[in-house]
Short mmCIF file of C-alpha atoms and ligand atoms in Angstrom, two decimals:
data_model
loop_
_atom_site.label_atom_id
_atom_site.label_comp_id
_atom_site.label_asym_id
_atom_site.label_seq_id
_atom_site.Cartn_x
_atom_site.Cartn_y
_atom_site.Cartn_z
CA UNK A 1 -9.88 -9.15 260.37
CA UNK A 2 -7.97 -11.06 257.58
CA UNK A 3 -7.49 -14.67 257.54
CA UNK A 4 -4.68 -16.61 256.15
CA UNK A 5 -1.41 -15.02 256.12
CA UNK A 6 -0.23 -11.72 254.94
CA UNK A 7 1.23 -12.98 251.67
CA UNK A 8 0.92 -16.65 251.55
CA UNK A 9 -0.06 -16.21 247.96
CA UNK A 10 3.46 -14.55 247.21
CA UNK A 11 5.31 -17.47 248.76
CA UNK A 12 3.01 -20.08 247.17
CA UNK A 13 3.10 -18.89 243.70
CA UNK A 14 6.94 -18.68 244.33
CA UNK A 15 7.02 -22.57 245.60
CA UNK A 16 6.25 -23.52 241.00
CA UNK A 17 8.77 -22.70 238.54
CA UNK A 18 5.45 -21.95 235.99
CA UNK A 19 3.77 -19.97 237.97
CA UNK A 20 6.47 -17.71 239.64
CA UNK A 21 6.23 -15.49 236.16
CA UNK A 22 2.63 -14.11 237.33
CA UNK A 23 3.62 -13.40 240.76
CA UNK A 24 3.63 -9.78 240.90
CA UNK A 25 3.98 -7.08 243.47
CA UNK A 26 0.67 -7.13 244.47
CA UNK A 27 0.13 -10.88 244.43
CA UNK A 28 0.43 -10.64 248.14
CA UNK A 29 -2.40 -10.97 250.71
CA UNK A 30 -1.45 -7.36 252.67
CA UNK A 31 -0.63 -5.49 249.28
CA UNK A 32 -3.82 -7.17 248.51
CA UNK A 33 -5.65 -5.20 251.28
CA UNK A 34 -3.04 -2.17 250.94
CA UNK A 35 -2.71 -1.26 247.14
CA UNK A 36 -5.33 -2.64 245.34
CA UNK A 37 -8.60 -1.92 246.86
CA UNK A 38 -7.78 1.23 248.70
CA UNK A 39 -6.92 3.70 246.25
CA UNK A 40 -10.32 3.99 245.10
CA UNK A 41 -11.45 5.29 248.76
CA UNK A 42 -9.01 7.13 250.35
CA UNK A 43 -8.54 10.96 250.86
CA UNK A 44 -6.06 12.11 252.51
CA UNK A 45 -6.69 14.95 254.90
CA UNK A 46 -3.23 16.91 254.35
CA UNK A 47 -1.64 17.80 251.58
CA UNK A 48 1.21 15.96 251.93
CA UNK A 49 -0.55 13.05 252.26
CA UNK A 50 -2.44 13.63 249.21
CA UNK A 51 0.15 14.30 247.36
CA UNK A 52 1.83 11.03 248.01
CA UNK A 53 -1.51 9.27 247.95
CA UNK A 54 -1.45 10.82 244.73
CA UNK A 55 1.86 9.01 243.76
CA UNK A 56 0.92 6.18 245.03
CA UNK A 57 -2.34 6.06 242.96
CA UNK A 58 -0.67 7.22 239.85
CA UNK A 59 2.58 4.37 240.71
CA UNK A 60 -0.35 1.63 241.04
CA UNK A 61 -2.11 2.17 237.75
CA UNK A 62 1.50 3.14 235.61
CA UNK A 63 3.24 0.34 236.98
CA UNK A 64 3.92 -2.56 234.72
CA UNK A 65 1.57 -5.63 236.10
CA UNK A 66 1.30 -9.10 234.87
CA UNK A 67 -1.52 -9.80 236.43
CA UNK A 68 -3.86 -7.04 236.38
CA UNK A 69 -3.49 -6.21 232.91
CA UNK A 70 -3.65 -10.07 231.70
CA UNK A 71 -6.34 -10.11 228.85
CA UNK A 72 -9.71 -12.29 228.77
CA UNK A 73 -10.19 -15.03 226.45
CA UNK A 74 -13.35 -16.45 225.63
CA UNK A 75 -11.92 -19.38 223.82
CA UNK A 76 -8.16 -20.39 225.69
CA UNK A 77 -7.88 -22.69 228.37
CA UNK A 78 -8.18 -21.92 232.05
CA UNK A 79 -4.74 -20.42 232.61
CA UNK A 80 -2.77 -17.89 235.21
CA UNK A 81 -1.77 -15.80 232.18
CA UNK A 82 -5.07 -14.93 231.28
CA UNK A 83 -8.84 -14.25 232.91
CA UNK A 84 -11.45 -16.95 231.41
CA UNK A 85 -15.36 -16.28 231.91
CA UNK A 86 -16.88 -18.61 234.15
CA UNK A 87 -20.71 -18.43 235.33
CA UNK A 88 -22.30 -18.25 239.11
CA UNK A 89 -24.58 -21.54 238.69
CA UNK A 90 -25.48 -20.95 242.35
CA UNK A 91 -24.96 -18.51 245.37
CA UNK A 92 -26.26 -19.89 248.60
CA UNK A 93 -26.20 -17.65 251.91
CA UNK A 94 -24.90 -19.70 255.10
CA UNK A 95 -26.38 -19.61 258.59
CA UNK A 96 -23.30 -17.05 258.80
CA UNK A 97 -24.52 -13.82 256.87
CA UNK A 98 -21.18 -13.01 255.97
CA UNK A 99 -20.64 -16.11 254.24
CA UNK A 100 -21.77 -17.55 251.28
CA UNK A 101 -21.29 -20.94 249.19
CA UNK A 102 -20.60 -19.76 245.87
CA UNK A 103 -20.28 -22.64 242.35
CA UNK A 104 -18.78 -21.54 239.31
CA UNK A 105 -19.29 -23.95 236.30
CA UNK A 106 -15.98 -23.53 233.81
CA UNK A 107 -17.32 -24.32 230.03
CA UNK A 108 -14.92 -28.09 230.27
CA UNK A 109 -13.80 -27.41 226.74
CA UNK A 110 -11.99 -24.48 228.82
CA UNK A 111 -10.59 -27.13 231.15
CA UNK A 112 -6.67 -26.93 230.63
CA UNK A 113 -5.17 -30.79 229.70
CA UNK A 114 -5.26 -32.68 232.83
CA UNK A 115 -2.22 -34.57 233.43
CA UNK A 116 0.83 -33.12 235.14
CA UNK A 117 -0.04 -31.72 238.85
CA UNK A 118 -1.68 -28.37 238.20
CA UNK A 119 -4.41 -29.01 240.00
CA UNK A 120 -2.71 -31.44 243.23
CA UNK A 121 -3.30 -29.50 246.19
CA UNK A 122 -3.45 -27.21 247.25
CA UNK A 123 -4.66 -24.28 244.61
CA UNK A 124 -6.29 -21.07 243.63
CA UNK A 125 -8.04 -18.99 241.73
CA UNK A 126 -7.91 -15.65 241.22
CA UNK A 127 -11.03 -13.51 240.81
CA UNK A 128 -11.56 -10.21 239.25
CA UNK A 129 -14.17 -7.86 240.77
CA UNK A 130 -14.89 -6.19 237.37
CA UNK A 131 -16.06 -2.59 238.78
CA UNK A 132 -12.67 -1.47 240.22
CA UNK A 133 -10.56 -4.13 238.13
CA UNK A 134 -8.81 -5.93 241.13
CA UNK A 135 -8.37 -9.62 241.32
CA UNK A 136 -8.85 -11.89 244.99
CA UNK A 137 -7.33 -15.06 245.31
CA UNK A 138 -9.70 -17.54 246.57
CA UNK A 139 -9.83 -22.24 246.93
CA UNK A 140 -12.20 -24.19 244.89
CA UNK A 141 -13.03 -26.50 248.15
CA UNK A 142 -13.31 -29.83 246.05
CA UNK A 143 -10.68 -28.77 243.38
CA UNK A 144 -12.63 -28.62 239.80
CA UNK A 145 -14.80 -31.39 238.26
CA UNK A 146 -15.47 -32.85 234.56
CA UNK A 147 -18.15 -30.39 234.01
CA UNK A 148 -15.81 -27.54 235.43
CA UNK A 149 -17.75 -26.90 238.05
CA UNK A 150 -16.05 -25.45 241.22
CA UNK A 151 -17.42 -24.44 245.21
CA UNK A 152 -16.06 -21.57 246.82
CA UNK A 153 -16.98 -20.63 250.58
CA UNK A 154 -16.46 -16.90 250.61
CA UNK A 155 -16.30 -13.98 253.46
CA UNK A 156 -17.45 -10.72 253.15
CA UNK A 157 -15.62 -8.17 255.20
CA UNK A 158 -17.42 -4.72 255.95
CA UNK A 159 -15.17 -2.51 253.87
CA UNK A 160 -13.76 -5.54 251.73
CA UNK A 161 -13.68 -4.88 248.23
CA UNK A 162 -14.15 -8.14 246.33
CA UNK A 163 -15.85 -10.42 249.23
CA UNK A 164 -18.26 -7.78 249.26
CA UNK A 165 -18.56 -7.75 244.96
CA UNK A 166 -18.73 -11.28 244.85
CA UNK A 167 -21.44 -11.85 247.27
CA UNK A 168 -23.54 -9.72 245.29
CA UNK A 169 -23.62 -11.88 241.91
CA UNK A 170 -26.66 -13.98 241.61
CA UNK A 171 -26.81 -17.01 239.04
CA UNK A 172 -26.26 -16.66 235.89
CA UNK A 173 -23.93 -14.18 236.18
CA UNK A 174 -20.44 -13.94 234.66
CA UNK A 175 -17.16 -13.55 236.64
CA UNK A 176 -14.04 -13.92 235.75
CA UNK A 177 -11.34 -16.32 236.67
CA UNK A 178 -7.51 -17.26 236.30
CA UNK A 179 -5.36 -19.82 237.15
CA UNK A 180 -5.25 -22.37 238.70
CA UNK A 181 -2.16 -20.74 241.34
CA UNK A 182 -0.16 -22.99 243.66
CA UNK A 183 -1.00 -22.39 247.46
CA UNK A 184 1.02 -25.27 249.07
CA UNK A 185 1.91 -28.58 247.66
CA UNK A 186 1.23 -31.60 248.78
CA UNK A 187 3.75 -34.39 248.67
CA UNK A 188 2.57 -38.24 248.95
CA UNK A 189 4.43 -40.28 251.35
CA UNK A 190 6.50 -37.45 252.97
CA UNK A 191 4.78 -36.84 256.84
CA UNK A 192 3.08 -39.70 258.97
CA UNK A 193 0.86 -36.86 260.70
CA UNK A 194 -0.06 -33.53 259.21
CA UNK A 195 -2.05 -31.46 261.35
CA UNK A 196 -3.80 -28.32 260.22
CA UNK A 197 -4.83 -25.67 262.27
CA UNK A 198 -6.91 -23.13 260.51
CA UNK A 199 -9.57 -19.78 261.82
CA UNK A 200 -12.42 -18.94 260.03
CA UNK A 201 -12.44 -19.33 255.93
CA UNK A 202 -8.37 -20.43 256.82
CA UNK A 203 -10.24 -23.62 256.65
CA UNK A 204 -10.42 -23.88 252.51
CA UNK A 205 -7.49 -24.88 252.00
CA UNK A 206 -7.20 -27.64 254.33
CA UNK A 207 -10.73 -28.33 252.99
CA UNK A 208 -9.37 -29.03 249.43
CA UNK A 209 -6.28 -31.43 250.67
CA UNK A 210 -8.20 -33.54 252.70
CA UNK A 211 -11.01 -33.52 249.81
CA UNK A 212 -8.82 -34.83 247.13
CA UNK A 213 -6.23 -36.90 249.17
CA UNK A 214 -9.20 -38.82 251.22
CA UNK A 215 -12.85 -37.82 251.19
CA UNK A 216 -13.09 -38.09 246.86
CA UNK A 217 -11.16 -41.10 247.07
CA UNK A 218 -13.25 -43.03 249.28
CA UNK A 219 -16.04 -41.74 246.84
CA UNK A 220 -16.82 -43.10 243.13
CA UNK A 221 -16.88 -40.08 241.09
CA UNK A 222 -13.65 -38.60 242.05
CA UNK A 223 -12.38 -34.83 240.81
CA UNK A 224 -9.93 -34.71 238.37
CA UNK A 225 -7.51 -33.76 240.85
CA UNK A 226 -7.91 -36.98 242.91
CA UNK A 227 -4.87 -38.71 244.21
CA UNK A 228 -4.89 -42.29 245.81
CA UNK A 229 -5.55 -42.29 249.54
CA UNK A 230 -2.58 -40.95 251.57
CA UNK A 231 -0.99 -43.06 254.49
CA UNK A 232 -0.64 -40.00 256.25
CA UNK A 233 -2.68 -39.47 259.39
CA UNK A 234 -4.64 -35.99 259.19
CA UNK A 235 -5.80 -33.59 261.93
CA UNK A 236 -7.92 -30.30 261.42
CA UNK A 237 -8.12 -28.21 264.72
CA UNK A 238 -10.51 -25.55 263.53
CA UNK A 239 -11.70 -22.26 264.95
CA UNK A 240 -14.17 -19.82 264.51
CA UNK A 241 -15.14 -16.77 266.62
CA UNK A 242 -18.92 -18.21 267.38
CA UNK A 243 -20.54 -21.49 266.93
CA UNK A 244 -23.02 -19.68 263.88
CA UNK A 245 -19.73 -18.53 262.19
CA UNK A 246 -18.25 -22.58 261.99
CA UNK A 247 -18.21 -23.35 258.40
CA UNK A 248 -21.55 -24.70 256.77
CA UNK A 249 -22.39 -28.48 256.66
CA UNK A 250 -21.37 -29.09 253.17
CA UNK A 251 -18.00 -28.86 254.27
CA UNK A 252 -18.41 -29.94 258.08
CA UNK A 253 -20.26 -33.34 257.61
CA UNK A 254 -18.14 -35.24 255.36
CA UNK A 255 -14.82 -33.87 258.02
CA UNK A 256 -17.15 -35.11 260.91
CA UNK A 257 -18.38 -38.48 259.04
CA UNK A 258 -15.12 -39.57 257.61
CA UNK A 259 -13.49 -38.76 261.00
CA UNK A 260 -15.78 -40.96 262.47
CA UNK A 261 -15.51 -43.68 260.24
CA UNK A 262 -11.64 -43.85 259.86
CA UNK A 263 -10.26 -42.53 263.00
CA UNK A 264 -7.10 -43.95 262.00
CA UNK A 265 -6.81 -41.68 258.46
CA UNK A 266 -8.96 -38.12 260.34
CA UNK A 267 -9.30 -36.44 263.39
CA UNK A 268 -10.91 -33.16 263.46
CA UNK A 269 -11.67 -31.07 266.95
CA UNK A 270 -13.84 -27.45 265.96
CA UNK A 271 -13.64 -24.36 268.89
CA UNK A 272 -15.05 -21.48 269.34
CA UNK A 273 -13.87 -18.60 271.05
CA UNK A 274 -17.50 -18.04 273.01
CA UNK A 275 -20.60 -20.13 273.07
CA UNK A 276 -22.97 -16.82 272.24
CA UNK A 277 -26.21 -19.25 272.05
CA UNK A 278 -25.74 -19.51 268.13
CA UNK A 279 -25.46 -22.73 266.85
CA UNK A 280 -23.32 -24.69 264.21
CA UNK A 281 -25.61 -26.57 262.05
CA UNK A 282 -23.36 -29.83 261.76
CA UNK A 283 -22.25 -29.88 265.03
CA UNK A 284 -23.52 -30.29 268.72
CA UNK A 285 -22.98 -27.54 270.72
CA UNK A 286 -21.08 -29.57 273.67
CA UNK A 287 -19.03 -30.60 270.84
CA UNK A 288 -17.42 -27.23 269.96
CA UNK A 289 -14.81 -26.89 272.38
CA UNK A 290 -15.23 -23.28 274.10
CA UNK A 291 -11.56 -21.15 274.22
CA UNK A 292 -8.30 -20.92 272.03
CA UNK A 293 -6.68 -24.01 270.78
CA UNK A 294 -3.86 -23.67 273.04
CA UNK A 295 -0.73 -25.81 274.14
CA UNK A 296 -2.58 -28.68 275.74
CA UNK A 297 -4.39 -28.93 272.91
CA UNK A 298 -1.80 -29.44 270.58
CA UNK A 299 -0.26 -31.80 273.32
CA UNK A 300 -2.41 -33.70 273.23
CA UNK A 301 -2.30 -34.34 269.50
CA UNK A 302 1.43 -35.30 269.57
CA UNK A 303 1.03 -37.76 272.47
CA UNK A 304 -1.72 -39.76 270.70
CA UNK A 305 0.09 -41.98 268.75
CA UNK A 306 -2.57 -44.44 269.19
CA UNK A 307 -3.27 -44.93 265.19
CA UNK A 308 -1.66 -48.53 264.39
CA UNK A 309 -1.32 -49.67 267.97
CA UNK A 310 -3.09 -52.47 269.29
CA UNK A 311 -5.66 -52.37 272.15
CA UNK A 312 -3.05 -53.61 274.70
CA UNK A 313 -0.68 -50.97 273.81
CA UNK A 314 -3.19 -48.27 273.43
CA UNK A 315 -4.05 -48.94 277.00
CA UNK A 316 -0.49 -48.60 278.16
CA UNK A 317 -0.33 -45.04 276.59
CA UNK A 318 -3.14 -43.94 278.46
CA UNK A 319 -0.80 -43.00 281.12
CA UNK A 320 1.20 -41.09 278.80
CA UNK A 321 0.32 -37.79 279.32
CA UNK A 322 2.93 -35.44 278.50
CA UNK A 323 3.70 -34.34 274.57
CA UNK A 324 6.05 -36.62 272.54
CA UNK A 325 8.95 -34.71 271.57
CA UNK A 326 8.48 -33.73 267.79
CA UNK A 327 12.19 -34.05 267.07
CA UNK A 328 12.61 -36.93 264.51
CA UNK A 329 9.25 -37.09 263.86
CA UNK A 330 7.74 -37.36 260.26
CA UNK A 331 5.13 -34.58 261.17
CA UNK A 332 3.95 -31.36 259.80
CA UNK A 333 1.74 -28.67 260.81
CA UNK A 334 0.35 -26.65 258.79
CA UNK A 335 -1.50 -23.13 259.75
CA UNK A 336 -3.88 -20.97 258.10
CA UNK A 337 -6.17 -17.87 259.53
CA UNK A 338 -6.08 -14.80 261.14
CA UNK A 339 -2.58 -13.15 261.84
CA UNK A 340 -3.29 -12.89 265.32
CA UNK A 341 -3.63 -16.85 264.88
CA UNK A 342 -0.53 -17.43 263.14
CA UNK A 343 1.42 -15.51 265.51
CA UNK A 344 0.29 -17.10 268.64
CA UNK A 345 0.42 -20.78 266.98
CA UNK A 346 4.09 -20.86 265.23
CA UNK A 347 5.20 -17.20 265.57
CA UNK A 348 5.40 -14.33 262.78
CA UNK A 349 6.11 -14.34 259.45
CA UNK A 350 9.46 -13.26 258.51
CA UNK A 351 10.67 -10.54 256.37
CA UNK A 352 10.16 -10.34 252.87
CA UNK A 353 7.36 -12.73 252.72
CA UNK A 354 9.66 -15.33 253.86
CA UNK A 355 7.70 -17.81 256.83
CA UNK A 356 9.98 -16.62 259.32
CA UNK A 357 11.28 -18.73 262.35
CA UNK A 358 9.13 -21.17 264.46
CA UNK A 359 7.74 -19.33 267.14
CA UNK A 360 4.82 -19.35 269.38
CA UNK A 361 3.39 -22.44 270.72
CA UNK A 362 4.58 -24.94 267.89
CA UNK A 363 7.95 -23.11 268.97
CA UNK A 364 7.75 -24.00 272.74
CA UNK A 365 7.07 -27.88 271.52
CA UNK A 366 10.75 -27.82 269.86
CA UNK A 367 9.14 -27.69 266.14
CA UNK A 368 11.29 -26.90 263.46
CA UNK A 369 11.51 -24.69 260.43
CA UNK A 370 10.98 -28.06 258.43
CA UNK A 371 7.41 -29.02 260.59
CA UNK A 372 6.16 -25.95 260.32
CA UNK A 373 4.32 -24.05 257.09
CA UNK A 374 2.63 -21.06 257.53
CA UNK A 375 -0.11 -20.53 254.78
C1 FAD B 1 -4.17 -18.29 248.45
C2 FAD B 1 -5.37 -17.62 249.08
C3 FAD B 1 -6.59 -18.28 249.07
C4 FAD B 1 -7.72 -17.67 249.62
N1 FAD B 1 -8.93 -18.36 249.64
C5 FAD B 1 -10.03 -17.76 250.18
C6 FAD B 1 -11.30 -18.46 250.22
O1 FAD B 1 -11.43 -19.59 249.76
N2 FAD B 1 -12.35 -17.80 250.76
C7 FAD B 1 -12.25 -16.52 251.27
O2 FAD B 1 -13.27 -15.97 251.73
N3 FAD B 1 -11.07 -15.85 251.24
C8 FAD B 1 -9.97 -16.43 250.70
N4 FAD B 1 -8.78 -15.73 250.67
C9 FAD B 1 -8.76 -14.29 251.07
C10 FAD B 1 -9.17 -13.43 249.85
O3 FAD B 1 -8.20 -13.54 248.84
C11 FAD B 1 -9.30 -11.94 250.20
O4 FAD B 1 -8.14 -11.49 250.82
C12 FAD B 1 -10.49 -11.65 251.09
O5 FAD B 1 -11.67 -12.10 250.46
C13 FAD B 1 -10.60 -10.15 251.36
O6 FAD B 1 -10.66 -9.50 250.13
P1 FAD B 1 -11.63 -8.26 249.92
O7 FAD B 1 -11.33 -7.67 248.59
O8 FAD B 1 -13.06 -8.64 250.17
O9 FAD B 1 -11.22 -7.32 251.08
P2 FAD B 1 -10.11 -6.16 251.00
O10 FAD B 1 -10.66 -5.03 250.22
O11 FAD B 1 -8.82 -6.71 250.61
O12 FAD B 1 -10.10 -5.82 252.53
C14 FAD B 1 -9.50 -6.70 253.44
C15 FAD B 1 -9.71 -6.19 254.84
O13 FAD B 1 -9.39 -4.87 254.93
C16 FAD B 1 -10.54 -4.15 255.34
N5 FAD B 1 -10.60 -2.95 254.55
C17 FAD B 1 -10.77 -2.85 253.22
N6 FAD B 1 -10.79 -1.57 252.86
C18 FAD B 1 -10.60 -0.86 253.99
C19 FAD B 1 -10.53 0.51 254.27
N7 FAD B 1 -10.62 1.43 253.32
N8 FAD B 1 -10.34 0.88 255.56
C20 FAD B 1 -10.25 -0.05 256.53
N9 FAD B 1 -10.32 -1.36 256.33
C21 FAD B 1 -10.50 -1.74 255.08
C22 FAD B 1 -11.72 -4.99 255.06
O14 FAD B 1 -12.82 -4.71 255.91
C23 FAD B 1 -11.16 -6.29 255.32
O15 FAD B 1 -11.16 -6.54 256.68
C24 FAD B 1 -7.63 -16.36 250.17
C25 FAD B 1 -6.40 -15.70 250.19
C26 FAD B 1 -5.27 -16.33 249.67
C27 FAD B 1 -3.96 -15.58 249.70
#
């Protein structure tokens, strides 16, 4: 099952004037799946079919690419023109076998000059898996340090190509690495609420906007992509399949403990589709909510207004119990995970990569094409 969407990284990289020169034909997450790492596995049974397997084989590795033919340099910057060697200074299994925590320390006289906005929220790397030369797209969680040291939470799928590659690099080891690549940007004083709804590792990017526009704030040593702290009021409804597949503490505690220390800035709600006796390792299991996140839930989100109210007024809402209307209203949603997800949440993508009308449940709550981005 894939998370995110089909080609988020296609729209993204299209969203930056500097960046729209690398986005190639297969910078998209289904050509991702569909052209790159097949080719070296499939036989097909007819001729016919191997013939234009054949084609398609011989179209893939003939065919002018920016990206996949972009040189290394030892010595240049950290750029999307060109792959830099970074090393594996640690690879940590989670309580989830299929995931792993993965840091990558950049040499910082690699680091590219820091002003400008190249690495504001929300961004990317790309990774090559050396053995079949193809290149994953993947979000540093807390953005890059000084020292050019960046976290990664990565899935392995059964037959994925570079989750699997990845997950087999022990420290020390050299990988290598361009970009950074827009995902989504972030714009200060634009929405009163943003609320993200993300499935399995959809979570990282939500993970790196809330790191660097409110948990590094609040901190002293803040990344170099740190912004002040936003007046926007955050959300994260997360899901994962199982309560052992929620993401590991290092990125669940400091959600859960600045959620419970400013309310009024976080709120984050985690579900699970069944209780299957695993456990999270951050989280209580009567706190995981069991099912979907559905209408009510999302209701319920846009009729608490409560942040900013007084007590008095707070209690007179408590009989509000239908959904504000989200006409008018400075809010965006954001969502990120499985298709499946996507779909049922704020309808299908559209053609050509595009993000497609509103549909699904954000849909039935009157959201518009302007509340609504699709990652
Ligand atoms: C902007 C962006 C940021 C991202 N950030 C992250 C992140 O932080 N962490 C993360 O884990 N992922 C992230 N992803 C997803 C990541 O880029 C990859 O798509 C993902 O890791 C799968 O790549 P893969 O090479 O392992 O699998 P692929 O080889 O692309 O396979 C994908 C799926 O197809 C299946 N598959 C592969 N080959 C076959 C086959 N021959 N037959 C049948 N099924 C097959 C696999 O089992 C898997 O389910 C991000 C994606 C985008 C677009």
């Amino acid at each position: 099952m894939l998370h995110f969407g089909p080609s988020c990284l296609k729209r993204h990289v299209q969203q930056i004037a500097w960046a729209s020169q690398f986005a190639s034909r297969r910078s998209s997450w289904q050509r991702h799946s569909s052209t790159q790492a097949k080719p070296s596995k499939r036989k097909g049974p007819a001729l016919a079919v191997a013939v234009l397997g054949t084609g398609i084989v011989a179209a893939y590795f003939l065919w002018p690419d920016t990206s996949r033919s972009a040189p290394t340099y030892s010595n240049a910057a950290l750029s999307p023109s060109h792959f830099t060697p970074v090393t594996v200074t640690a690879s940590e299994q989670c309580a989830d076998p299929n995931t792993r925590l993965l840091t990558l320390i950049l040499s910082p006289n690699l680091l590219p000059p820091l002003h400008g906005s190249i690495f504001a929220p929300v961004w990317s790397i790309f990774i090559k898996d050396d053995d079949i030369q193809v290149e994953r797209p993947y979000t540093p969680l807390e953005g890059i340090d000084e020292s050019g040291r960046m976290k990664l939470w990565i899935k392995r799928y059964p037959k994925g190509e570079v989750g699997r590659w990845l997950h087999s690099k022990s420290v020390g080891d050299t990988i290598e690495i361009r970009g950074p690549l827009k995902t989504w940007t972030w714009l200060d004083d634009t929405w009163d609420e943003v609320i993200m709804i993300s499935g399995g590792t959809g979570i990282t990017p939500f993970y790196q906007l809330l790191h660097t526009v409110l948990l590094a704030p609040s901190k002293e040593a803040q990344p170099l992509s740190s912004t002040p702290l936003s007046l926007t009021r955050f959300t994260l409804l997360h899901s994962s399949r199982v309560p052992g597949e929620l993401p590991p503490p290092e990125l669940l505690r400091p959600l859960i403990d600045h959620a419970e220390t400013h309310p009024e800035q976080l709120r984050v709600s985690f579900f699970v589709d069944n209780k299957d006796g695993s456990s999270a390792q951050s989280i209580p299991n009567d706190n995981i909510r069991q099912g979907r996140i559905d209408k009510a839930d999302i209701g319920l989100i846009l009729g608490d207004r409560s942040a900013g109210l007084t007590w008095w007024q707070k209690l007179l809402r408590v009989s509000t119990s239908k959904p504000e209307p989200v006409a008018g209203r400075k809010i965006l949603f954001l969502v990120c995970g499985p298709e499946p997800m996507i779909h049922a949440i704020a309808g299908p993508y559209g053609r050509n990569y595009s993000q497609g009308e509103v549909g699904g449940i954000l849909g039935q709550l009157g959201c518009t094409s302007t509340q609504v981005w699709k990652l």
